[in-house]
């Protein structure tokens, strides 16, 4: 299959995502595997709810017996009391079983959802993750999964009670007196009439706005904690919490509007279903019928008792309405994450022939109608270093993220060894293309495990050798447990130290195509010089693409590509571009302390092994782990 065929195939409509079929699953779909357990909870609750009416009916029967003329039948009274007590025990047993099974089922559902979310987030494109805020995803995995609890553990029982208990009660009361039964239903009818007012589009929008404001508080809290040290260091401590307070103020305003809009309706429902109001309605109607001679006083008793039982389940359901709505919305957000498709895998993966990289007419946009890259044509030969430069927003990061396939181009193709990246299997791609982030994240694991992340079976001698080359061995020996010290528990590393650990990891691994983002950005000059020398030794004939922020990197590059507004405006060797006096020359002049690059033919970096600053490597298996691990807190006594 040619690259053109692949590109055309990719531009055709994609098949439905493979994300656990979550795209066509609502909340009911996510809970479908647990339908038997939910049905068992409902059946147990039905038995318990019906049995719970028996004690009330026993009281009614005892009342009638006591109010009837003549001596009471003691055997009948004894039988009624025993039946009521037995029914009460049955209610206790079945209700406890329903609640216990419901909570165990809730635990399993939450565990399953968190595992599925973790598995899905581990397979989605890294580019998708990079465009999501940490607080947003943390809310889905944490709070939204926890919000499912009422839907599993309480809703089945409350729904059953809300329908079964009133239904059985009404059937019984209709056999006593249908007129007073209709009067007893007035409070329930008033409460039900208010429910649509809680479901208006305006109320739903207010609730969605409240959820959004709560999510923004989570994001602001994360950013506040992560950024307060930097802001305070520049004398802006009074401003460090401004964004967080803005988010809390926004939430307070949204919450006030939501409460103001719903409080009147909620108060009306609570009043309609309150015991005093129910008793007032029943006594008024019953007294009227007794006065007219249409009802005996003994027949009023079941309405006084069951009238309260008629409204209590509906009141409980009303109190849980907000929780049920919140659970439904949370399930929707969980479904959306589970529906995020992973990058499609080819049915028959192709093995690349070499590691020559070629971008053919590549176009890409994060949103429809807005292209970030426009017609990129670029060839990266093995054994060469290509530096990407350009102003902020020119598309540099987007371009380099196409090589490790963080995203797929919306048009055109990226080829590796003559094969479109979309035709490579995931493992082959990860073995061949690796990405080193400037913002290093380390795992909460031992130093040795962090260095050997790409080569888990490496022995300690190899780990130590890599650490020496990265100029971090002596620092590791100073740690409480040396190479067994756990990062984040035994020690907190500075940015420069964390970057040297990452470089040691890179030296221990190997990948023929490297995509770099200033791998020595936080290193001091002495360390950088040692690391550059070590990387030069291990460089080999790798294909290197680097976002260049340091002029030393640009001077050592074989080719410099200048991006502007998503398009290549200049390319060539650094000395050649400087002679043209174009955009690259202007960029170079903006850094007067830089040494001018030598002519390519005389430059000592003409051989690939002479590019010490541009050949760090890391194994691709470390990419996702670095992106998912907690931030490393800087040491106050280390230079940054």
Coordinates of C-alpha atoms in Angstrom, one line a residue:
X1 CA 0.0 0.0 0.0
X2 CA 1.4 3.4 -1.0
X3 CA 1.6 6.5 1.2
X4 CA -1.0 8.1 -1.1
X5 CA -3.4 5.2 -0.6
X6 CA -2.9 5.4 3.1
X7 CA -3.6 9.1 3.2
X8 CA -6.8 8.8 1.2
X9 CA -7.9 5.9 3.4
X10 CA -7.3 8.0 6.5
X11 CA -9.3 10.9 5.1
X12 CA -12.4 8.7 4.7
X13 CA -14.9 8.6 7.6
X14 CA -13.4 6.5 10.4
X15 CA -15.3 3.5 11.8
X16 CA -16.9 3.6 15.2
X17 CA -14.3 3.9 18.0
X18 CA -13.2 0.7 19.8
X19 CA -13.4 2.2 23.3
X20 CA -15.3 -0.6 24.9
X21 CA -18.2 0.3 22.6
X22 CA -18.7 3.2 24.9
X23 CA -19.7 5.6 22.2
X24 CA -23.1 4.1 22.0
X25 CA -23.5 3.4 25.7
X26 CA -25.4 5.7 28.0
X27 CA -25.4 5.2 31.8
X28 CA -27.6 2.1 31.3
X29 CA -25.1 0.7 28.9
X30 CA -22.2 1.1 31.3
X31 CA -24.2 -0.7 34.0
X32 CA -25.4 -3.5 31.7
X33 CA -22.9 -6.1 33.0
X34 CA -24.4 -5.6 36.5
X35 CA -28.1 -5.9 35.6
X36 CA -28.5 -9.2 37.4
X37 CA -27.1 -7.8 40.6
X38 CA -29.3 -4.7 40.3
X39 CA -32.3 -6.8 39.6
X40 CA -31.5 -8.9 42.8
X41 CA -31.3 -5.6 44.8
X42 CA -34.7 -4.5 43.4
X43 CA -36.4 -7.8 44.1
X44 CA -35.1 -7.9 47.7
X45 CA -36.2 -4.4 48.2
X46 CA -39.7 -5.2 46.8
X47 CA -40.1 -8.0 49.4
X48 CA -38.8 -5.8 52.2
X49 CA -41.0 -2.8 51.2
X50 CA -44.2 -4.9 51.0
X51 CA -43.4 -6.6 54.3
X52 CA -42.9 -3.2 55.8
X53 CA -46.6 -2.4 55.2
X54 CA -47.7 -5.5 57.2
X55 CA -47.0 -3.9 60.6
X56 CA -49.1 -0.9 59.7
X57 CA -51.9 -3.1 58.5
X58 CA -51.6 -5.0 61.8
X59 CA -52.0 -1.8 63.7
X60 CA -55.0 -0.9 61.6
X61 CA -56.5 -4.3 62.3
X62 CA -55.8 -4.0 66.0
X63 CA -57.5 -0.6 66.0
X64 CA -60.6 -1.9 64.3
X65 CA -60.7 -4.8 66.8
X66 CA -60.4 -2.4 69.8
X67 CA -63.0 0.0 68.4
X68 CA -65.5 -2.8 67.6
X69 CA -68.3 -3.4 70.1
X70 CA -68.0 -6.5 72.4
X71 CA -65.1 -8.3 73.9
X72 CA -61.9 -8.6 71.8
X73 CA -60.9 -12.0 70.4
X74 CA -57.5 -12.6 72.1
X75 CA -56.4 -15.3 69.7
X76 CA -57.1 -12.9 66.8
X77 CA -55.2 -10.1 68.5
X78 CA -52.3 -12.5 69.2
X79 CA -52.2 -13.7 65.6
X80 CA -52.2 -10.1 64.3
X81 CA -49.3 -9.1 66.6
X82 CA -47.3 -12.2 65.6
X83 CA -47.9 -11.5 61.9
X84 CA -46.9 -7.9 62.3
X85 CA -43.7 -8.8 64.2
X86 CA -42.8 -11.5 61.6
X87 CA -43.4 -9.1 58.8
X88 CA -41.1 -6.5 60.5
X89 CA -38.4 -9.1 60.8
X90 CA -38.8 -10.0 57.1
X91 CA -38.5 -6.3 56.2
X92 CA -35.4 -5.9 58.3
X93 CA -33.8 -9.1 56.8
X94 CA -34.6 -8.3 53.1
X95 CA -33.9 -4.6 53.3
X96 CA -30.5 -5.3 55.0
X97 CA -29.7 -7.8 52.3
X98 CA -30.7 -5.4 49.5
X99 CA -28.6 -2.6 51.0
X100 CA -25.6 -4.9 51.6
X101 CA -25.7 -6.3 48.0
X102 CA -26.2 -2.8 46.6
X103 CA -23.1 -1.4 48.3
X104 CA -21.0 -4.4 47.4
X105 CA -22.2 -4.0 43.8
X106 CA -21.4 -0.3 44.0
X107 CA -17.8 -1.1 45.1
X108 CA -17.4 -3.5 42.1
X109 CA -18.9 -1.0 39.7
X110 CA -16.6 1.8 40.9
X111 CA -13.5 -0.5 40.8
X112 CA -14.5 -1.6 37.3
X113 CA -15.0 1.9 36.0
X114 CA -11.7 3.1 37.4
X115 CA -9.9 0.2 35.9
X116 CA -11.5 0.8 32.5
X117 CA -10.8 4.5 32.7
X118 CA -7.1 3.8 33.6
X119 CA -6.9 1.3 30.7
X120 CA -8.5 3.8 28.3
X121 CA -6.3 6.7 29.4
X122 CA -3.3 4.4 28.9
X123 CA -4.3 3.8 25.3
X124 CA -5.5 7.2 24.1
X125 CA -3.2 9.3 22.0
X126 CA -0.7 11.3 24.1
X127 CA -1.7 14.3 22.2
X128 CA -5.2 14.0 23.5
X129 CA -3.9 13.8 27.1
X130 CA -1.6 16.8 26.5
X131 CA -4.7 19.0 25.7
X132 CA -6.6 18.0 28.8
X133 CA -6.1 19.6 32.2
X134 CA -5.0 17.4 35.1
X135 CA -8.0 18.5 37.2
X136 CA -10.5 17.7 34.5
X137 CA -9.3 14.1 34.2
X138 CA -8.8 13.7 37.9
X139 CA -12.4 14.8 38.4
X140 CA -13.6 12.1 36.1
X141 CA -11.5 9.3 37.6
X142 CA -12.2 10.4 41.2
X143 CA -15.2 12.5 41.9
X144 CA -17.4 11.4 38.9
X145 CA -16.8 7.7 39.6
X146 CA -17.7 8.3 43.3
X147 CA -20.8 10.1 42.2
X148 CA -22.1 6.8 40.8
X149 CA -22.7 5.6 44.4
X150 CA -26.3 6.8 44.8
X151 CA -27.2 5.4 41.4
X152 CA -26.1 1.9 42.4
X153 CA -26.4 1.6 46.2
X154 CA -29.5 3.7 46.8
X155 CA -31.5 4.4 43.7
X156 CA -32.8 0.8 43.1
X157 CA -34.2 0.6 46.7
X158 CA -35.6 4.2 46.6
X159 CA -37.2 3.7 43.2
X160 CA -38.8 0.5 44.3
X161 CA -40.1 2.0 47.6
X162 CA -41.3 5.1 45.7
X163 CA -43.6 2.9 43.4
X164 CA -44.3 -0.4 45.2
X165 CA -45.2 1.0 48.6
X166 CA -47.7 3.6 47.3
X167 CA -49.1 1.1 44.8
X168 CA -49.8 -1.6 47.4
X169 CA -51.1 1.1 49.9
X170 CA -53.5 2.5 47.3
X171 CA -54.8 -0.9 46.4
X172 CA -55.6 -1.6 50.0
X173 CA -57.1 1.9 50.7
X174 CA -59.3 1.7 47.6
X175 CA -60.9 -1.4 49.1
X176 CA -61.7 0.6 52.2
X177 CA -63.0 3.9 50.7
X178 CA -62.2 5.1 47.2
X179 CA -63.3 8.7 48.0
X180 CA -60.9 9.2 50.9
X181 CA -58.2 7.4 48.9
X182 CA -58.4 10.1 46.3
X183 CA -58.3 12.8 49.0
X184 CA -55.2 11.1 50.5
X185 CA -53.4 11.3 47.1
X186 CA -53.7 15.1 47.0
X187 CA -50.3 15.8 48.7
X188 CA -48.6 13.3 46.3
X189 CA -50.3 14.9 43.3
X190 CA -49.1 18.4 44.4
X191 CA -45.5 17.2 44.8
X192 CA -45.5 15.3 41.5
X193 CA -46.9 18.5 39.7
X194 CA -43.8 20.4 40.9
X195 CA -41.3 17.8 39.5
X196 CA -41.4 19.2 35.9
X197 CA -40.4 22.6 37.2
X198 CA -37.1 21.0 38.3
X199 CA -36.5 19.6 34.8
X200 CA -36.9 22.7 32.7
X201 CA -34.0 23.5 30.2
X202 CA -33.1 26.5 32.3
X203 CA -32.7 24.4 35.5
X204 CA -30.7 21.8 33.6
X205 CA -28.4 24.5 32.2
X206 CA -27.9 25.8 35.7
X207 CA -26.9 22.4 37.0
X208 CA -24.5 22.0 34.1
X209 CA -23.0 25.4 34.8
X210 CA -22.6 24.3 38.5
X211 CA -20.7 21.2 37.4
X212 CA -18.5 23.3 35.1
X213 CA -17.7 25.7 37.8
X214 CA -16.8 22.8 40.2
X215 CA -14.5 21.4 37.5
X216 CA -12.8 24.8 37.2
X217 CA -12.2 24.9 40.9
X218 CA -10.4 21.6 40.6
X219 CA -8.2 22.9 37.8
X220 CA -7.5 26.1 39.6
X221 CA -6.6 24.3 42.8
X222 CA -4.1 22.1 40.9
X223 CA -2.6 25.1 39.2
X224 CA -2.5 27.1 42.4
X225 CA -0.6 24.4 44.3
X226 CA 1.8 23.8 41.4
X227 CA 2.5 27.5 40.7
X228 CA 2.4 29.3 44.1
X229 CA 6.2 28.8 44.7
X230 CA 7.1 30.5 41.4
X231 CA 4.7 33.4 41.9
X232 CA 5.8 34.0 45.5
X233 CA 9.5 33.9 44.4
X234 CA 8.8 37.0 42.2
X235 CA 7.1 38.9 45.0
X236 CA 3.6 38.1 43.8
X237 CA 2.4 36.1 46.8
X238 CA -0.8 38.3 47.1
X239 CA -1.6 37.3 43.4
X240 CA -0.8 33.6 43.8
X241 CA -4.3 32.8 44.8
X242 CA -6.1 35.2 42.6
X243 CA -7.1 32.7 39.9
X244 CA -8.2 30.2 42.6
X245 CA -10.3 32.8 44.3
X246 CA -11.8 33.8 41.0
X247 CA -12.8 30.2 40.4
X248 CA -14.3 29.9 43.9
X249 CA -16.2 33.2 43.5
X250 CA -17.6 32.0 40.2
X251 CA -18.7 28.8 41.8
X252 CA -20.3 30.7 44.7
X253 CA -22.2 32.8 42.2
X254 CA -23.3 29.9 40.1
X255 CA -24.3 27.9 43.2
X256 CA -26.4 30.9 44.6
X257 CA -28.2 31.2 41.3
X258 CA -28.9 27.4 41.3
X259 CA -30.1 27.4 44.9
X260 CA -32.3 30.5 44.3
X261 CA -33.9 28.9 41.3
X262 CA -34.7 25.6 42.9
X263 CA -35.2 26.4 46.6
X264 CA -38.9 27.5 46.1
X265 CA -39.7 24.3 44.2
X266 CA -38.0 22.1 46.8
X267 CA -39.7 23.9 49.7
X268 CA -43.1 23.4 48.0
X269 CA -42.4 19.7 47.5
X270 CA -41.2 19.3 51.1
X271 CA -44.3 21.0 52.4
X272 CA -46.7 18.9 50.3
X273 CA -45.1 15.7 51.5
X274 CA -44.6 16.7 55.1
X275 CA -46.5 14.6 57.8
X276 CA -48.4 17.6 59.2
X277 CA -49.8 18.5 55.8
X278 CA -50.7 14.9 55.0
X279 CA -52.5 14.4 58.3
X280 CA -54.3 17.8 57.8
X281 CA -55.6 16.7 54.4
X282 CA -56.6 13.2 55.5
X283 CA -58.3 14.4 58.8
X284 CA -60.1 17.1 56.9
X285 CA -61.5 14.7 54.3
X286 CA -62.1 12.0 56.8
X287 CA -64.0 14.2 59.2
X288 CA -66.2 15.5 56.4
X289 CA -67.1 11.9 55.3
X290 CA -67.7 10.8 58.9
X291 CA -69.9 13.8 59.6
X292 CA -71.9 13.0 56.4
X293 CA -72.2 9.4 57.6
X294 CA -70.3 8.0 54.6
X295 CA -67.3 6.6 56.7
X296 CA -66.9 5.0 60.0
X297 CA -64.3 6.2 62.5
X298 CA -62.5 2.9 62.4
X299 CA -62.1 3.2 58.6
X300 CA -60.2 6.5 59.1
X301 CA -57.4 4.8 60.9
X302 CA -55.7 3.1 57.8
X303 CA -55.7 6.4 56.0
X304 CA -54.0 8.1 58.9
X305 CA -51.3 5.4 59.0
X306 CA -50.8 4.5 55.3
X307 CA -51.2 8.1 54.2
X308 CA -47.8 8.9 55.7
X309 CA -46.4 5.7 54.2
X310 CA -47.8 6.8 50.9
X311 CA -45.8 10.1 50.8
X312 CA -42.6 9.1 52.7
X313 CA -41.0 7.1 49.8
X314 CA -41.8 9.9 47.3
X315 CA -40.2 12.4 49.7
X316 CA -37.1 10.2 50.0
X317 CA -36.9 10.0 46.2
X318 CA -37.3 13.8 46.0
X319 CA -34.4 14.3 48.4
X320 CA -32.2 12.0 46.3
X321 CA -33.2 13.6 43.0
X322 CA -30.2 15.9 42.9
X323 CA -27.8 13.0 43.6
X324 CA -29.4 10.9 40.9
X325 CA -29.1 13.7 38.4
X326 CA -25.5 14.3 39.4
X327 CA -24.8 10.5 39.0
X328 CA -26.4 10.6 35.5
X329 CA -24.2 13.5 34.4
X330 CA -21.1 11.8 35.9
X331 CA -21.9 8.7 34.0
X332 CA -22.1 10.7 30.9
X333 CA -18.6 12.2 31.4
X334 CA -17.2 8.8 32.2
X335 CA -18.8 7.5 29.0
X336 CA -17.2 10.3 27.0
X337 CA -13.7 9.4 28.3
X338 CA -14.3 5.7 27.6
X339 CA -15.4 6.7 24.1
X340 CA -12.1 8.4 23.2
X341 CA -10.7 6.2 20.5
X342 CA -7.1 5.1 20.5
X343 CA -5.1 5.6 17.4
X344 CA -6.2 2.9 14.9
X345 CA -3.9 -0.1 14.7
X346 CA -3.3 -1.6 11.2
X347 CA -4.7 -5.1 10.6
X348 CA -1.4 -6.2 9.0
X349 CA 1.5 -4.1 10.4
X350 CA 4.4 -3.4 8.1
X351 CA 8.0 -3.3 9.2
X352 CA 9.9 -0.2 8.1
X353 CA 13.0 -0.4 5.9
X354 CA 15.5 1.7 7.8
X355 CA 14.8 4.9 9.7
X356 CA 14.6 7.6 7.1
X357 CA 11.8 10.0 8.0
X358 CA 9.7 11.8 5.5
X359 CA 6.8 14.2 5.8
X360 CA 4.7 14.6 2.7
X361 CA 2.3 17.5 2.3
X362 CA 1.4 17.2 6.0
X363 CA -1.5 19.3 7.3
X364 CA -2.9 19.2 10.7
X365 CA -5.4 21.1 12.8
X366 CA -6.7 20.5 16.3
X367 CA -10.1 21.9 15.3
X368 CA -11.9 21.8 12.0
X369 CA -11.3 24.8 9.8
X370 CA -8.1 25.9 11.6
X371 CA -4.8 24.4 10.4
X372 CA -1.8 24.5 12.7
X373 CA 0.5 22.9 10.0
X374 CA 0.1 23.8 6.3
X375 CA 1.8 21.7 3.7
X376 CA 4.9 20.5 5.4
X377 CA 7.4 18.6 3.2
X378 CA 10.5 17.5 5.1
X379 CA 13.1 14.7 4.9
X380 CA 15.2 13.5 7.9
X381 CA 18.1 11.3 6.8
X382 CA 19.7 8.8 9.2
X383 CA 22.7 10.2 10.9
X384 CA 21.6 13.8 10.7
X385 CA 20.3 16.3 13.1
X386 CA 17.5 18.6 12.1
X387 CA 16.7 21.6 14.3
X388 CA 13.2 23.2 14.3
X389 CA 13.2 27.0 15.1
X390 CA 10.5 29.6 14.9
X391 CA 8.4 32.0 16.9
X392 CA 5.9 30.8 19.5
X393 CA 2.8 29.5 18.0
X394 CA 4.5 28.6 14.7
X395 CA 3.7 24.9 15.0
X396 CA 7.1 23.5 16.2
X397 CA 5.7 21.3 19.0
X398 CA 2.8 20.1 16.8
X399 CA 5.2 19.1 14.1
X400 CA 7.5 17.0 16.3
X401 CA 4.6 15.3 18.0
X402 CA 3.6 13.8 14.7
X403 CA 6.7 11.6 14.6
X404 CA 6.0 9.6 17.8
X405 CA 2.3 9.6 16.6
X406 CA 0.8 11.7 19.3
X407 CA -1.5 12.8 16.6
X408 CA -2.2 11.7 13.0
X409 CA -2.1 14.3 10.3
X410 CA -5.4 15.4 8.9
X411 CA -3.9 15.4 5.4
X412 CA -0.7 13.9 4.0
X413 CA 1.5 11.3 5.6
X414 CA 4.5 10.8 7.8
X415 CA 6.7 7.9 6.6
X416 CA 9.4 6.0 8.5
X417 CA 11.6 3.7 6.4
X418 CA 9.2 4.2 3.5
X419 CA 6.2 3.1 5.5
X420 CA 3.3 5.3 6.7
X421 CA 3.3 5.5 10.5
X422 CA -0.3 4.5 10.5
X423 CA 0.7 1.1 8.9
X424 CA 3.3 0.4 11.7
X425 CA 2.3 -1.7 14.7
X426 CA 2.4 0.2 18.0
X427 CA 5.3 -1.8 19.4
X428 CA 7.4 -1.3 16.3
X429 CA 6.7 2.4 16.3
X430 CA 7.6 2.7 20.0
X431 CA 10.8 0.7 19.4
X432 CA 11.8 3.0 16.6
X433 CA 10.7 6.5 17.5
X434 CA 11.1 8.0 21.0
X435 CA 10.4 11.4 22.5
X436 CA 12.3 13.2 25.2
X437 CA 10.3 15.9 27.0
X438 CA 11.9 19.0 28.4
X439 CA 9.5 18.8 31.4
X440 CA 10.8 15.6 33.0
X441 CA 8.4 13.5 35.1
X442 CA 9.8 10.6 37.1
X443 CA 8.0 7.6 38.5
X444 CA 7.4 7.1 42.2
X445 CA 9.9 4.2 42.2
X446 CA 13.5 3.7 43.0
X447 CA 16.2 5.6 41.2
X448 CA 17.5 2.4 39.7
X449 CA 14.0 1.5 38.4
X450 CA 13.6 5.0 36.9
X451 CA 16.9 4.8 35.0
X452 CA 16.2 1.2 33.9
X453 CA 12.6 2.0 32.9
X454 CA 13.2 1.4 29.2
X455 CA 15.4 -1.7 29.9
X456 CA 13.8 -3.3 32.9
X457 CA 16.2 -6.3 32.8
X458 CA 19.3 -4.2 32.9
X459 CA 21.8 -5.0 35.6
X460 CA 23.0 -2.5 38.2
X461 CA 26.4 -2.1 36.5
X462 CA 24.7 -0.8 33.3
X463 CA 22.5 1.5 35.4
X464 CA 25.5 2.9 37.2
X465 CA 27.5 3.3 34.0
X466 CA 24.6 5.4 32.5
X467 CA 24.3 7.4 35.7
X468 CA 28.0 8.2 35.5
X469 CA 27.8 9.4 31.9
X470 CA 24.8 11.6 32.9
X471 CA 26.9 13.1 35.7
X472 CA 24.4 12.1 38.4
X473 CA 26.1 9.1 40.0
X474 CA 27.7 11.1 42.9
X475 CA 24.4 12.7 43.7
X476 CA 22.6 9.3 43.8
X477 CA 25.2 8.0 46.3
X478 CA 24.3 10.9 48.6
X479 CA 20.7 9.8 48.7
X480 CA 19.4 7.9 51.9
X481 CA 19.4 4.5 50.1
X482 CA 21.5 5.2 47.1
X483 CA 20.1 3.7 43.9
X484 CA 17.2 2.1 45.9
X485 CA 16.0 5.5 47.1
X486 CA 12.3 6.0 46.1
X487 CA 11.7 9.3 44.3
X488 CA 8.9 11.2 45.9
X489 CA 9.3 9.3 49.2
X490 CA 13.0 9.1 50.2
X491 CA 14.0 12.1 48.1
X492 CA 12.7 15.0 46.1
X493 CA 14.9 16.0 43.2
X494 CA 15.5 19.4 41.6
X495 CA 14.6 19.9 38.0
X496 CA 18.3 19.6 36.9
X497 CA 18.7 16.3 38.9
X498 CA 15.5 14.9 37.5
X499 CA 16.6 15.8 34.0
X500 CA 19.9 14.0 34.5
X501 CA 18.1 10.9 35.7
X502 CA 16.0 11.1 32.5
X503 CA 19.2 11.4 30.5
X504 CA 20.7 8.4 32.2
X505 CA 17.6 6.5 31.2
X506 CA 18.1 7.7 27.7
X507 CA 21.7 6.6 27.6
X508 CA 20.7 3.1 28.8
X509 CA 18.1 2.7 26.0
X510 CA 18.4 3.0 22.2
X511 CA 16.0 4.2 19.5
X512 CA 17.0 5.0 15.9
X513 CA 14.7 8.0 15.6
X514 CA 14.9 10.6 18.4
X515 CA 12.6 13.6 18.9
X516 CA 14.1 16.0 21.5
X517 CA 12.9 19.0 23.4
X518 CA 16.0 20.4 25.0
X519 CA 17.1 17.4 27.0
X520 CA 19.7 19.4 29.0
X521 CA 17.6 22.5 29.6
X522 CA 18.0 22.4 33.4
X523 CA 21.6 21.1 33.5
X524 CA 24.4 23.4 34.7
X525 CA 27.2 24.1 32.2
X526 CA 29.6 21.5 33.6
X527 CA 26.9 18.8 33.6
X528 CA 25.8 19.7 30.1
X529 CA 29.3 19.5 28.8
X530 CA 29.7 16.0 30.3
X531 CA 26.3 14.8 29.1
X532 CA 26.9 16.2 25.6
X533 CA 30.2 14.2 25.4
X534 CA 28.4 11.1 26.6
X535 CA 25.6 11.5 24.1
X536 CA 28.1 12.0 21.3
X537 CA 29.7 8.6 22.1
X538 CA 26.3 6.9 21.9
X539 CA 25.0 8.9 18.9
X540 CA 25.6 6.4 16.1
X541 CA 23.6 6.9 13.0
X542 CA 20.3 8.0 14.6
X543 CA 17.8 10.3 13.0
X544 CA 17.3 13.3 15.2
X545 CA 14.7 16.0 15.2
X546 CA 14.9 18.6 17.9
X547 CA 13.1 21.8 18.9
X548 CA 15.9 24.2 19.2
X549 CA 15.9 26.8 22.0
X550 CA 19.7 26.9 22.6
X551 CA 21.9 28.3 19.9
X552 CA 24.5 25.6 20.6
X553 CA 22.1 23.1 19.3
X554 CA 21.4 25.1 16.2
X555 CA 25.1 25.5 15.5
X556 CA 25.6 21.7 15.7
X557 CA 22.6 20.8 13.5
X558 CA 23.0 19.6 9.9
X559 CA 19.8 21.2 8.8
X560 CA 17.8 24.1 10.3
X561 CA 14.1 24.4 9.5
X562 CA 12.4 27.7 10.2
X563 CA 8.7 27.5 10.8
X564 CA 6.3 30.4 10.7
X565 CA 2.5 30.2 10.9
X566 CA 2.6 26.5 10.3
X567 CA 4.7 26.5 7.2
X568 CA 8.4 26.1 6.4
X569 CA 9.8 29.5 5.4
X570 CA 13.5 28.6 5.4
X571 CA 15.7 25.5 5.5
X572 CA 19.3 24.7 5.1
X573 CA 22.6 24.4 7.0
X574 CA 23.1 27.0 9.7
X575 CA 26.0 28.8 8.0
X576 CA 24.1 28.8 4.7
X577 CA 21.0 30.3 6.3
X578 CA 23.0 32.9 8.1
X579 CA 24.6 34.0 4.8
X580 CA 21.1 34.4 3.3
X581 CA 20.4 37.1 5.9
X582 CA 16.8 36.0 6.1
X583 CA 14.6 35.0 9.0
X584 CA 17.2 32.6 10.6
X585 CA 19.8 35.4 10.4
X586 CA 17.4 37.7 12.3
X587 CA 16.8 35.0 14.9
X588 CA 20.6 34.5 15.3
X589 CA 21.2 38.3 15.6
X590 CA 18.7 38.3 18.5
X591 CA 21.3 36.3 20.4
X592 CA 24.5 38.4 20.1
X593 CA 26.4 36.2 22.5
X594 CA 26.2 33.2 20.2
X595 CA 29.2 32.1 18.1
X596 CA 28.6 32.1 14.4
X597 CA 28.3 28.6 12.9
X598 CA 31.2 27.3 10.9
X599 CA 30.8 26.4 7.2
X600 CA 29.4 22.9 6.9
X601 CA 32.4 21.6 5.1
X602 CA 34.7 22.8 7.9
X603 CA 32.4 22.3 10.8
X604 CA 33.6 19.6 13.3
X605 CA 30.0 18.4 13.6
X606 CA 29.9 17.1 10.0
X607 CA 30.0 13.6 11.3
X608 CA 26.9 12.4 13.2
X609 CA 28.9 11.4 16.2
X610 CA 30.0 15.0 16.6
X611 CA 26.6 16.2 17.7
X612 CA 26.9 15.9 21.5
X613 CA 24.0 18.0 22.4
X614 CA 21.4 16.4 20.2
X615 CA 21.5 12.6 20.6
X616 CA 20.0 11.7 23.9
X617 CA 17.6 8.7 23.6
X618 CA 14.9 7.2 25.6
X619 CA 12.8 4.2 25.1
X620 CA 9.3 4.9 24.0
X621 CA 7.8 2.8 26.8
X622 CA 8.9 5.6 29.1
X623 CA 6.9 8.2 27.2
X624 CA 3.5 7.5 28.7
X625 CA 4.9 6.8 32.1
X626 CA 6.7 10.2 32.2
X627 CA 3.5 11.9 31.2
X628 CA 1.4 10.2 33.9
X629 CA 3.7 10.4 37.0
X630 CA 3.4 13.1 39.7
X631 CA 5.5 16.2 39.4
X632 CA 8.9 16.3 41.1
X633 CA 9.2 19.0 43.7
X634 CA 12.3 21.2 43.3
X635 CA 14.9 21.4 46.0
X636 CA 15.4 24.8 47.3
X637 CA 19.2 24.6 47.3
X638 CA 19.6 23.5 43.7
X639 CA 20.0 25.9 40.8
X640 CA 17.1 25.7 38.3

